[in-house]
């Protein structure tokens, strides 16, 4: 049964807009499937409905109403396919996950065929846009048709479709292998010395009495951060870095080769070139130059950080410095140790102040105060009893705006990172309300400050979906350029380091002990420690992704071993990070650099909130000029409209060099 929300919480949430608060969830209910058969049936009925609508659109004249008609088709496809796609990652029943996965492949076949529909492409080319929004809509629509291969000669077009479909299938398999890995690493209590007991005490044990630890973040990270025994850290590190296994390396290689071939069909040398010409960064050359600049800015900091950690290790173990080698599995452990020694801050010390449910209410409260909205919890039957549903409404008018579903805790077979699925995009033209699913994996016993930061990050994506007010669904919310999409979420990460913001915790949980100012001060002081090494790692991931998708399309594992091997900590023989790097097999292929690229914009956006992170006036402007606009204007224009000036990278490089 669903646990009832304590009254105190509900009361704190429903404030001035109580009289208007939506009693139901805006938009259609999320589908509940009784079994795999029901998924198959819904899948087929959705495909049939979409086929009928494509025929109707083919008969539509290429007039001023064509964009709306095309968007209606896209919206229909979203509604019948996206919820099923989400269930692949979150449904507790494996049979349903598998049926959903089979359905995703059928939709892939459908959409790649649709992308090459010549009748629709020719109609789209004839449409005369009436205004800037329609012009941007048609520009992107034509780009998408062309990128799907519609204007290629017949043989190449057929090959393009084969490749797109195959890559989706391989990506699905890649993710499935990670979800189904389910490795358990056995440890004795002695081997877990240093790791907080509540992480492992209740875990299942094998016949020999060993505790069996999984690789979910609430288990994996504390062992890596805290286990005093280096061999224990090494074991769990190696297990984590083997997720997906050899099989996934094969899949990744095939994907990389196929993508290069795909770019070749369009006369392009590399998949990087094919993708980056459509991005905010505009080209491979610009992107590589950007990454070089980042490297230059963090190189010194990285060397300094690693030297400090190595010294700490030598001191801790009493070994001579020159004979002490810092290993990959030492990095987090000594970072935590030095952070504690230097700043006396312990991330675990925050857990008692941030219970998970109240943490969710807290980040909602931040969004409410900043952006003038209201969250109301609504009972709903969803894919798991832990999943919560919220109606989002405008605080002033009470107008229902969106639905947010929240799936907070880890379980076997569930997606193991943190992500938001924008499974329904809004449109003002049709009063279509947006809906998103917020999927994270938090510790039921409470959050660290950095986990609270993750929650805010994901909330940034959810808000981007929920507060979108674009004319067309295809331009809504997170449908922006891939190297801009992380900016709204990264901007918000900063808010947890503001004591004034953290004070809001008591407004949602009167019984929670306030986090002491002194503890936050220490966390603020410690925040940038290890920044050089952290950014260097992100830089490595971004460069690796671009190398994989370069003209050479090199072998995945050998390239990783070489690139990681060239870093100060070197490569750990036997580990296979690429086998678990699901970003690159999915939408972040030739796009991982977007995390760094978006951060430049995020830091620039933050400058407007410098005086007050919760400023409702700045927040309202941000909601209006950035969040509500989705992709109907280019990102540079959105940022300019919000900041009142051209965007620049000053805040970012000032921070890196600090
Ligand atoms: Zn993100």
XYZ file of C-alpha atoms and ligand atoms in Angstrom:
659
model
C 0.000 0.000 0.000
C 1.039 3.565 -0.627
C 2.221 5.210 2.578
C 0.056 8.188 3.414
C 1.691 11.559 3.279
C 1.937 13.021 6.791
C -0.564 15.847 7.115
C 2.066 18.331 8.212
C 3.802 17.910 4.917
C 0.732 18.279 2.790
C -0.251 21.392 4.700
C 3.146 22.960 4.193
C 2.931 22.291 0.481
C -0.525 23.645 -0.080
C -0.246 27.314 0.772
C -1.840 30.331 -0.864
C -3.087 28.509 -3.917
C -4.918 25.887 -1.857
C -8.269 26.999 -3.150
C -7.176 26.492 -6.748
C -4.930 23.467 -6.297
C -5.598 20.833 -8.911
C -7.234 17.805 -7.313
C -6.270 15.574 -10.232
C -3.174 15.111 -12.332
C -3.095 17.393 -15.366
C -3.113 15.445 -18.626
C -3.944 11.810 -19.286
C -3.333 9.140 -16.633
C -0.147 7.122 -16.970
C -1.066 3.723 -18.449
C -1.098 0.669 -16.177
C -0.383 -2.624 -17.887
C -1.574 -5.795 -16.160
C 0.963 -7.972 -17.958
C 3.276 -8.252 -20.957
C 0.337 -9.153 -23.204
C -1.331 -5.839 -22.371
C 1.860 -4.023 -23.423
C 1.844 -5.879 -26.760
C -1.796 -4.970 -27.360
C -1.319 -1.289 -26.493
C 1.801 -1.214 -28.636
C 0.025 -2.572 -31.714
C -2.964 -0.302 -31.267
C -0.641 2.716 -30.994
C 1.218 1.724 -34.151
C -2.040 1.247 -36.058
C -3.326 4.623 -34.875
C -0.101 6.323 -35.917
C -0.164 4.684 -39.383
C -3.680 6.031 -39.926
C -2.591 9.511 -38.874
C 0.431 9.469 -41.190
C -1.922 8.734 -44.114
C -4.116 11.664 -43.112
C -1.117 13.999 -42.854
C 0.054 12.912 -46.328
C -3.219 14.323 -47.674
C -2.858 17.607 -45.785
C -2.096 20.621 -47.983
C 1.290 22.275 -47.303
C -0.430 25.369 -45.956
C -0.079 27.459 -42.809
C -1.793 24.743 -40.762
C 0.671 22.050 -41.783
C 3.047 22.572 -38.804
C 0.157 22.096 -36.361
C -1.005 18.962 -38.165
C 2.511 17.541 -38.171
C 2.904 18.364 -34.483
C -0.375 16.596 -33.700
C 1.025 13.435 -35.261
C 4.194 13.740 -33.157
C 2.113 14.329 -30.040
C 0.049 11.225 -30.723
C 3.208 9.156 -31.166
C 4.598 10.522 -27.884
C 1.456 9.541 -26.016
C 1.288 5.994 -27.283
C 5.014 5.197 -27.300
C 6.838 7.221 -24.626
C 5.206 5.741 -21.503
C 6.083 2.261 -22.791
C 9.631 3.413 -23.472
C 9.925 4.651 -19.878
C 8.715 1.299 -18.503
C 11.717 -0.401 -20.118
C 13.813 1.382 -17.469
C 11.604 1.345 -14.396
C 9.022 -1.445 -14.381
C 9.650 -4.013 -11.627
C 8.301 -6.911 -13.747
C 10.952 -8.191 -16.144
C 8.331 -9.637 -18.528
C 6.793 -6.162 -18.868
C 10.222 -4.568 -19.332
C 11.007 -7.075 -22.082
C 7.650 -6.538 -23.808
C 8.203 -2.782 -23.604
C 11.638 -3.194 -25.128
C 10.199 -5.184 -28.037
C 7.687 -2.372 -28.511
C 10.449 0.265 -28.607
C 12.024 -1.590 -31.524
C 8.727 -1.620 -33.422
C 8.451 2.126 -32.863
C 12.017 2.563 -34.043
C 11.101 0.847 -37.307
C 8.044 3.077 -37.570
C 9.847 6.357 -36.893
C 12.799 5.650 -39.173
C 10.307 4.917 -41.952
C 8.447 8.102 -41.093
C 11.730 10.063 -41.175
C 12.142 8.966 -44.806
C 8.577 9.722 -45.877
C 9.040 11.587 -49.147
C 5.472 12.814 -49.406
C 5.732 14.513 -46.019
C 9.218 15.825 -46.746
C 8.080 17.424 -50.006
C 5.084 18.969 -48.280
C 7.296 20.300 -45.477
C 9.617 21.899 -48.028
C 6.659 23.792 -49.517
C 5.334 25.196 -46.247
C 5.787 28.976 -45.983
C 6.273 29.784 -42.286
C 4.197 32.709 -41.039
C 6.528 33.787 -38.222
C 9.797 33.040 -36.430
C 8.445 30.207 -34.312
C 6.982 28.420 -37.318
C 10.209 29.085 -39.229
C 12.303 27.417 -36.517
C 9.812 24.538 -36.369
C 10.034 23.972 -40.128
C 13.822 24.349 -40.159
C 14.191 21.610 -37.527
C 11.555 19.439 -39.227
C 13.401 19.590 -42.556
C 16.755 18.940 -40.835
C 15.274 15.856 -39.191
C 13.936 14.500 -42.465
C 17.281 15.106 -44.129
C 19.249 13.574 -41.262
C 17.021 10.502 -41.513
C 18.152 10.105 -45.123
C 15.031 11.117 -47.050
C 16.967 12.898 -49.802
C 19.586 10.163 -50.298
C 19.525 7.885 -53.383
C 17.351 4.791 -52.848
C 20.110 2.313 -51.933
C 21.749 4.663 -49.456
C 18.382 5.573 -48.017
C 17.593 1.915 -47.334
C 20.980 1.473 -45.696
C 20.425 4.584 -43.551
C 17.208 3.116 -42.204
C 18.878 -0.219 -41.503
C 21.629 1.542 -39.577
C 19.310 3.734 -37.478
C 17.180 0.735 -36.532
C 20.173 -1.433 -35.749
C 21.823 1.240 -33.546
C 18.630 1.565 -31.502
C 18.488 -2.191 -31.078
C 22.135 -2.304 -29.991
C 21.633 0.585 -27.560
C 18.631 -1.209 -26.028
C 20.674 -4.380 -25.623
C 23.572 -2.396 -24.153
C 21.348 -0.878 -21.466
C 19.617 -4.178 -20.784
C 22.966 -5.857 -20.149
C 23.779 -3.188 -17.560
C 20.367 -3.429 -15.843
C 20.516 -7.202 -15.761
C 24.139 -7.430 -14.556
C 23.006 -7.660 -10.923
C 26.507 -8.369 -9.569
C 26.788 -8.974 -5.818
C 30.206 -8.555 -4.251
C 30.783 -10.560 -1.023
C 32.508 -8.879 1.942
C 33.193 -9.774 5.567
C 32.384 -7.166 8.204
C 36.128 -6.719 8.736
C 36.620 -5.933 5.038
C 34.000 -3.194 5.293
C 35.700 -1.331 8.127
C 35.140 2.397 7.676
C 31.891 1.975 5.711
C 28.854 3.181 7.707
C 27.065 0.122 9.106
C 23.671 1.156 7.790
C 25.003 0.675 4.252
C 25.709 -3.046 4.665
C 24.309 -4.440 7.957
C 20.912 -5.397 6.459
C 22.212 -6.849 3.179
C 21.617 -10.525 2.340
C 24.471 -12.904 3.212
C 25.889 -15.928 1.442
C 26.437 -19.356 3.045
C 29.826 -18.298 4.369
C 28.206 -15.305 6.076
C 29.605 -12.675 3.683
C 27.495 -9.590 3.126
C 26.406 -9.402 -0.524
C 26.697 -5.831 -1.788
C 25.166 -4.633 -5.045
C 26.509 -1.921 -7.332
C 23.675 0.596 -6.879
C 24.966 4.037 -5.923
C 23.772 4.076 -2.263
C 25.854 0.900 -1.756
C 28.741 1.299 -4.184
C 29.753 4.878 -3.389
C 30.065 4.511 0.409
C 32.338 1.477 -0.052
C 34.534 3.327 -2.543
C 34.568 6.503 -0.435
C 34.951 4.972 2.994
C 36.313 1.403 3.080
C 39.687 1.557 4.827
C 40.698 -1.696 3.222
C 42.209 -0.902 -0.204
C 41.520 -4.436 -1.476
C 37.803 -3.993 -0.715
C 37.706 -0.726 -2.612
C 39.557 -2.332 -5.495
C 37.126 -5.254 -5.639
C 33.986 -3.143 -5.789
C 35.664 -0.704 -8.198
C 36.561 -3.527 -10.569
C 33.056 -4.989 -10.326
C 31.448 -1.614 -11.084
C 33.834 -0.979 -13.966
C 32.867 -4.333 -15.472
C 29.132 -3.651 -15.614
C 27.816 -4.562 -19.035
C 30.759 -6.891 -19.644
C 32.650 -7.940 -22.774
C 29.358 -8.282 -24.630
C 28.782 -4.551 -24.340
C 32.208 -3.755 -25.775
C 31.217 -5.668 -28.903
C 27.926 -3.773 -29.089
C 29.695 -0.448 -28.668
C 32.180 -1.253 -31.444
C 29.370 -2.129 -33.790
C 27.529 1.106 -32.945
C 30.624 3.218 -33.578
C 31.285 1.562 -36.950
C 27.662 1.943 -37.988
C 27.617 5.612 -37.066
C 30.721 6.294 -39.114
C 29.136 4.514 -42.058
C 25.974 6.556 -41.497
C 27.877 9.846 -41.681
C 29.564 8.532 -44.827
C 26.193 8.113 -46.542
C 25.867 11.893 -46.244
C 29.367 12.492 -47.562
C 30.735 13.290 -44.124
C 33.998 11.987 -42.691
C 32.809 11.319 -39.182
C 29.763 11.018 -36.963
C 31.189 13.942 -34.966
C 30.927 16.135 -38.080
C 27.446 14.830 -38.797
C 26.151 15.634 -35.294
C 28.065 18.742 -34.265
C 27.018 20.890 -37.237
C 23.529 20.965 -35.663
C 24.696 21.891 -32.161
C 25.248 25.105 -30.247
C 29.013 24.541 -30.686
C 28.417 24.378 -34.485
C 31.361 22.157 -35.522
C 33.864 19.475 -34.533
C 36.693 22.000 -34.731
C 34.951 24.403 -32.322
C 34.187 21.569 -29.914
C 37.744 20.251 -29.894
C 39.063 23.766 -29.356
C 36.693 24.172 -26.426
C 37.878 20.911 -24.868
C 41.506 21.994 -25.329
C 40.785 25.231 -23.495
C 39.161 23.317 -20.652
C 42.128 20.958 -20.448
C 44.518 23.900 -20.336
C 42.520 25.461 -17.523
C 42.381 22.341 -15.313
C 45.699 20.614 -15.984
C 47.605 22.298 -13.203
C 44.773 21.853 -10.717
C 44.561 18.158 -11.526
C 48.283 17.591 -10.923
C 48.091 19.490 -7.637
C 45.039 17.537 -6.454
C 46.531 14.153 -7.265
C 49.852 15.020 -5.610
C 47.974 15.966 -2.454
C 46.021 12.701 -2.462
C 49.185 10.693 -2.990
C 50.845 12.417 -0.063
C 47.811 11.647 2.054
C 48.045 7.985 1.092
C 51.749 7.801 1.940
C 51.101 9.425 5.281
C 48.125 7.200 6.036
C 49.975 3.971 5.238
C 53.367 5.141 6.490
C 55.051 4.392 3.168
C 57.755 6.511 1.509
C 56.197 8.960 -0.959
C 58.294 7.808 -3.910
C 57.064 4.231 -3.407
C 53.424 5.244 -3.029
C 51.178 4.912 -6.045
C 47.730 6.432 -6.086
C 45.282 3.933 -7.592
C 41.935 4.642 -9.225
C 40.099 3.144 -6.231
C 42.075 5.433 -3.926
C 40.832 8.598 -5.566
C 37.421 8.960 -3.839
C 38.694 7.512 -0.572
C 41.602 9.912 -0.160
C 39.586 12.804 -1.548
C 37.106 12.189 1.288
C 39.897 11.716 3.806
C 41.749 14.900 2.874
C 38.486 16.792 2.686
C 37.705 15.659 6.212
C 41.189 16.422 7.500
C 41.365 19.820 5.828
C 37.819 21.023 6.161
C 36.465 18.656 8.829
C 33.458 17.963 6.649
C 31.844 14.585 6.292
C 29.204 14.119 3.575
C 27.520 11.468 5.720
C 27.034 14.014 8.487
C 24.291 15.564 6.328
C 22.150 12.444 6.138
C 20.459 13.010 9.489
C 19.240 16.428 8.299
C 18.000 15.410 4.858
C 15.459 12.561 5.009
C 14.586 11.608 1.405
C 10.873 12.424 1.291
C 11.417 15.781 2.962
C 14.326 16.419 0.595
C 11.918 16.042 -2.291
C 9.504 18.497 -0.653
C 12.440 20.823 -0.128
C 13.523 20.947 -3.760
C 9.903 21.448 -4.748
C 9.730 24.333 -2.291
C 12.826 25.881 -3.893
C 11.143 25.654 -7.307
C 7.920 27.062 -5.872
C 9.542 30.125 -4.313
C 11.783 30.813 -7.261
C 9.411 30.210 -10.138
C 5.939 30.917 -8.766
C 4.541 27.411 -9.003
C 2.819 24.946 -6.715
C 3.178 21.156 -6.259
C 0.260 19.106 -4.985
C 0.549 15.410 -4.329
C -2.213 13.369 -5.954
C -2.880 9.670 -5.292
C -2.241 7.591 -8.406
C -1.621 3.953 -9.217
C 1.715 3.738 -11.023
C 4.314 1.114 -11.954
C 5.553 0.670 -8.368
C 4.085 1.550 -4.996
C 7.040 3.870 -4.264
C 6.239 6.124 -7.209
C 4.593 9.436 -6.313
C 2.528 11.741 -8.512
C 2.350 15.535 -8.311
C 0.200 18.120 -10.014
C 2.132 21.277 -10.862
C 0.135 24.497 -11.053
C 0.762 28.218 -11.369
C 0.826 29.738 -7.863
C -0.870 32.979 -8.846
C -3.636 31.792 -11.148
C -4.003 28.226 -9.889
C -3.881 27.082 -13.503
C -2.850 23.406 -13.802
C 0.449 23.260 -15.692
C 1.909 19.781 -15.620
C 2.337 16.388 -14.007
C 5.484 15.123 -12.326
C 5.989 11.449 -11.405
C 8.756 10.703 -8.895
C 10.531 7.330 -8.550
C 13.133 7.806 -5.800
C 14.619 4.547 -4.526
C 16.845 1.834 -6.001
C 15.521 -1.660 -6.752
C 16.720 -4.580 -8.850
C 16.159 -4.155 -12.572
C 15.670 -0.387 -12.317
C 17.701 2.218 -14.247
C 20.700 2.865 -12.013
C 21.542 6.547 -12.645
C 19.483 9.689 -12.172
C 17.415 10.962 -15.093
C 14.214 12.659 -16.132
C 11.998 11.278 -18.888
C 10.039 14.039 -20.636
C 7.506 11.508 -21.806
C 4.890 14.099 -22.764
C 5.674 17.519 -24.187
C 3.285 20.437 -23.866
C 1.808 22.669 -26.553
C -0.065 25.953 -26.026
C -1.764 25.521 -29.380
C -3.676 22.459 -28.201
C -3.599 23.087 -24.428
C -1.540 19.956 -24.128
C 0.010 19.728 -20.656
C 3.541 18.428 -20.167
C 4.357 15.357 -18.069
C 7.706 14.076 -16.871
C 9.089 11.212 -14.805
C 11.848 11.955 -12.316
C 13.897 8.800 -11.729
C 16.657 8.735 -9.128
C 18.222 6.255 -6.690
C 18.441 7.757 -3.209
C 19.304 6.280 0.160
C 16.160 5.776 2.243
C 18.120 6.718 5.346
C 18.867 10.244 4.226
C 20.862 12.230 1.704
C 24.310 13.718 1.632
C 24.644 17.301 0.413
C 25.966 16.114 -2.935
C 22.948 13.827 -3.349
C 20.687 16.770 -2.614
C 22.606 18.548 -5.374
C 21.805 15.642 -7.745
C 18.137 15.951 -6.820
C 18.186 19.642 -7.733
C 20.005 18.911 -10.973
C 17.309 16.492 -12.088
C 14.656 18.927 -10.916
C 16.122 21.378 -13.431
C 15.261 18.926 -16.234
C 11.800 18.283 -14.794
C 11.093 22.033 -14.619
C 12.278 22.476 -18.188
C 9.604 19.978 -19.247
C 6.900 21.031 -16.803
C 7.108 24.805 -17.321
C 7.378 24.710 -21.062
C 4.850 26.910 -22.858
C 5.807 26.505 -26.495
C 3.401 26.596 -29.414
C 4.403 23.118 -30.618
C 5.100 19.963 -28.615
C 8.088 19.173 -30.819
C 9.788 22.363 -29.573
C 8.811 21.949 -25.935
C 10.974 21.959 -22.821
C 14.030 19.790 -23.156
C 13.726 19.586 -26.979
C 16.676 21.946 -27.230
C 20.140 21.516 -28.688
C 21.905 18.659 -26.926
C 24.829 20.796 -25.735
C 22.446 23.271 -24.089
C 20.052 20.815 -22.449
C 22.101 20.441 -19.228
C 22.339 24.189 -18.583
C 19.056 24.635 -16.652
C 19.809 21.616 -14.472
C 23.457 22.459 -13.837
C 22.510 26.011 -12.944
C 20.446 24.782 -9.996
C 23.158 22.553 -8.484
C 24.675 25.623 -6.914
C 21.603 26.380 -4.813
C 22.352 23.719 -2.158
C 25.459 25.628 -1.119
C 23.368 28.597 -0.006
C 22.428 28.604 3.685
C 19.425 30.772 2.997
C 18.110 28.226 0.522
C 18.756 25.347 2.934
C 16.704 27.138 5.597
C 13.644 26.353 3.475
C 13.995 22.789 4.702
C 12.269 23.720 7.959
C 9.291 25.143 6.102
C 8.559 21.698 4.656
C 9.635 19.729 7.725
C 9.105 21.485 11.036
C 10.340 18.409 12.902
C 13.592 18.058 10.949
C 16.666 19.303 12.795
C 18.062 22.320 10.914
C 21.406 21.599 9.278
C 23.956 23.605 11.307
C 25.375 26.677 9.499
C 28.833 25.608 10.523
C 28.458 22.285 8.708
C 27.303 24.061 5.540
C 30.216 26.515 5.805
C 32.602 23.597 5.901
C 30.933 22.017 2.886
C 31.187 25.307 1.001
C 34.879 25.575 1.841
C 35.450 21.949 0.833
C 33.328 22.145 -2.282
C 36.037 22.961 -4.773
C 38.561 20.572 -3.320
C 39.475 18.009 -5.962
C 37.888 20.130 -8.698
C 40.922 19.822 -10.997
C 40.879 16.028 -10.960
C 37.085 15.943 -11.330
C 37.047 18.195 -14.382
C 39.964 16.310 -15.891
C 37.879 13.126 -15.653
C 34.874 14.782 -17.315
C 37.232 16.067 -19.980
C 38.477 12.512 -20.550
C 34.925 11.165 -21.009
C 34.094 13.971 -23.443
C 37.304 13.511 -25.459
C 36.858 9.737 -25.527
C 33.341 10.067 -26.907
C 34.554 12.419 -29.664
C 37.503 10.115 -30.446
C 35.157 7.122 -30.821
C 33.029 9.066 -33.274
C 35.942 10.578 -35.209
C 36.822 9.645 -38.806
C 38.935 6.675 -37.596
C 36.093 5.157 -35.534
C 38.744 3.328 -33.465
C 38.274 0.150 -31.425
C 36.455 1.113 -28.215
C 38.362 -0.714 -25.481
C 41.866 -0.212 -26.906
C 41.143 3.494 -27.365
C 39.890 3.813 -23.806
C 42.918 1.942 -22.422
C 45.184 4.268 -24.380
C 43.415 7.488 -23.436
C 42.927 6.575 -19.794
C 46.473 5.193 -19.792
C 47.770 8.646 -20.770
C 46.240 10.255 -17.657
C 48.234 10.604 -14.415
C 46.434 7.668 -12.707
C 46.708 5.420 -15.752
C 44.471 2.592 -16.893
C 43.508 -0.311 -14.630
C 44.076 -3.545 -16.572
C 40.949 -5.688 -16.642
C 38.449 -2.860 -16.128
C 36.191 -1.858 -18.997
C 34.592 1.475 -18.356
C 33.221 1.728 -21.941
C 31.008 -1.335 -21.324
C 28.943 0.725 -18.877
C 29.124 4.089 -20.671
C 25.490 4.126 -21.791
C 25.580 7.847 -22.565
C 27.523 7.243 -25.769
C 25.370 4.408 -27.095
C 22.287 6.591 -26.604
C 21.553 10.244 -27.197
C 24.893 11.529 -25.938
C 26.894 9.885 -28.754
C 29.228 12.632 -30.025
C 27.585 14.726 -27.330
C 29.053 13.933 -23.920
C 31.057 17.183 -24.124
C 27.622 18.813 -23.754
C 27.902 18.488 -19.966
C 30.943 20.770 -19.972
C 29.585 22.961 -22.736
C 26.252 23.464 -20.949
C 28.102 24.268 -17.745
C 29.588 27.330 -19.402
C 26.050 28.576 -20.023
C 24.815 27.395 -16.612
C 27.486 29.438 -14.836
C 26.605 32.447 -16.931
C 22.905 31.996 -16.071
C 23.768 31.828 -12.363
C 25.213 35.335 -12.450
C 21.647 36.708 -12.622
C 20.792 34.983 -9.325
C 24.007 36.025 -7.559
C 22.318 38.407 -5.101
C 19.479 36.042 -4.268
C 19.041 32.481 -5.490
C 15.334 32.616 -4.722
C 14.605 36.037 -6.217
C 11.046 35.634 -7.550
C 11.452 38.496 -10.023
C 14.564 37.014 -11.634
C 12.935 33.585 -11.345
C 9.841 34.752 -13.204
C 12.013 36.210 -15.951
C 13.991 32.965 -16.139
C 10.798 30.929 -16.376
C 9.457 33.200 -19.120
C 12.601 33.718 -21.215
C 14.314 30.341 -20.872
C 12.251 27.487 -19.400
C 8.958 28.251 -21.109
C 10.611 28.760 -24.514
C 11.983 25.239 -24.976
C 13.595 24.992 -28.391
C 11.431 27.476 -30.244
C 14.323 29.961 -30.226
C 18.058 29.167 -30.501
C 19.739 28.840 -27.060
C 21.976 31.895 -27.506
C 18.888 34.015 -28.040
C 17.143 32.595 -24.945
C 20.114 33.359 -22.751
C 20.475 36.833 -24.221
C 16.818 37.607 -23.579
C 17.201 36.509 -19.967
C 20.564 38.108 -19.150
C 20.090 41.213 -21.295
C 23.467 40.641 -22.939
C 25.307 38.079 -25.080
C 26.297 34.925 -23.189
C 30.003 34.483 -22.411
C 32.342 31.975 -20.766
C 33.866 34.322 -18.190
C 32.183 32.820 -15.111
C 33.197 29.314 -16.218
C 36.907 30.003 -16.773
C 37.121 32.198 -13.682
C 35.812 29.228 -11.730
C 38.111 26.652 -13.358
C 41.205 28.753 -12.746
C 40.240 29.724 -9.212
Zn 21.303 16.156 -16.501
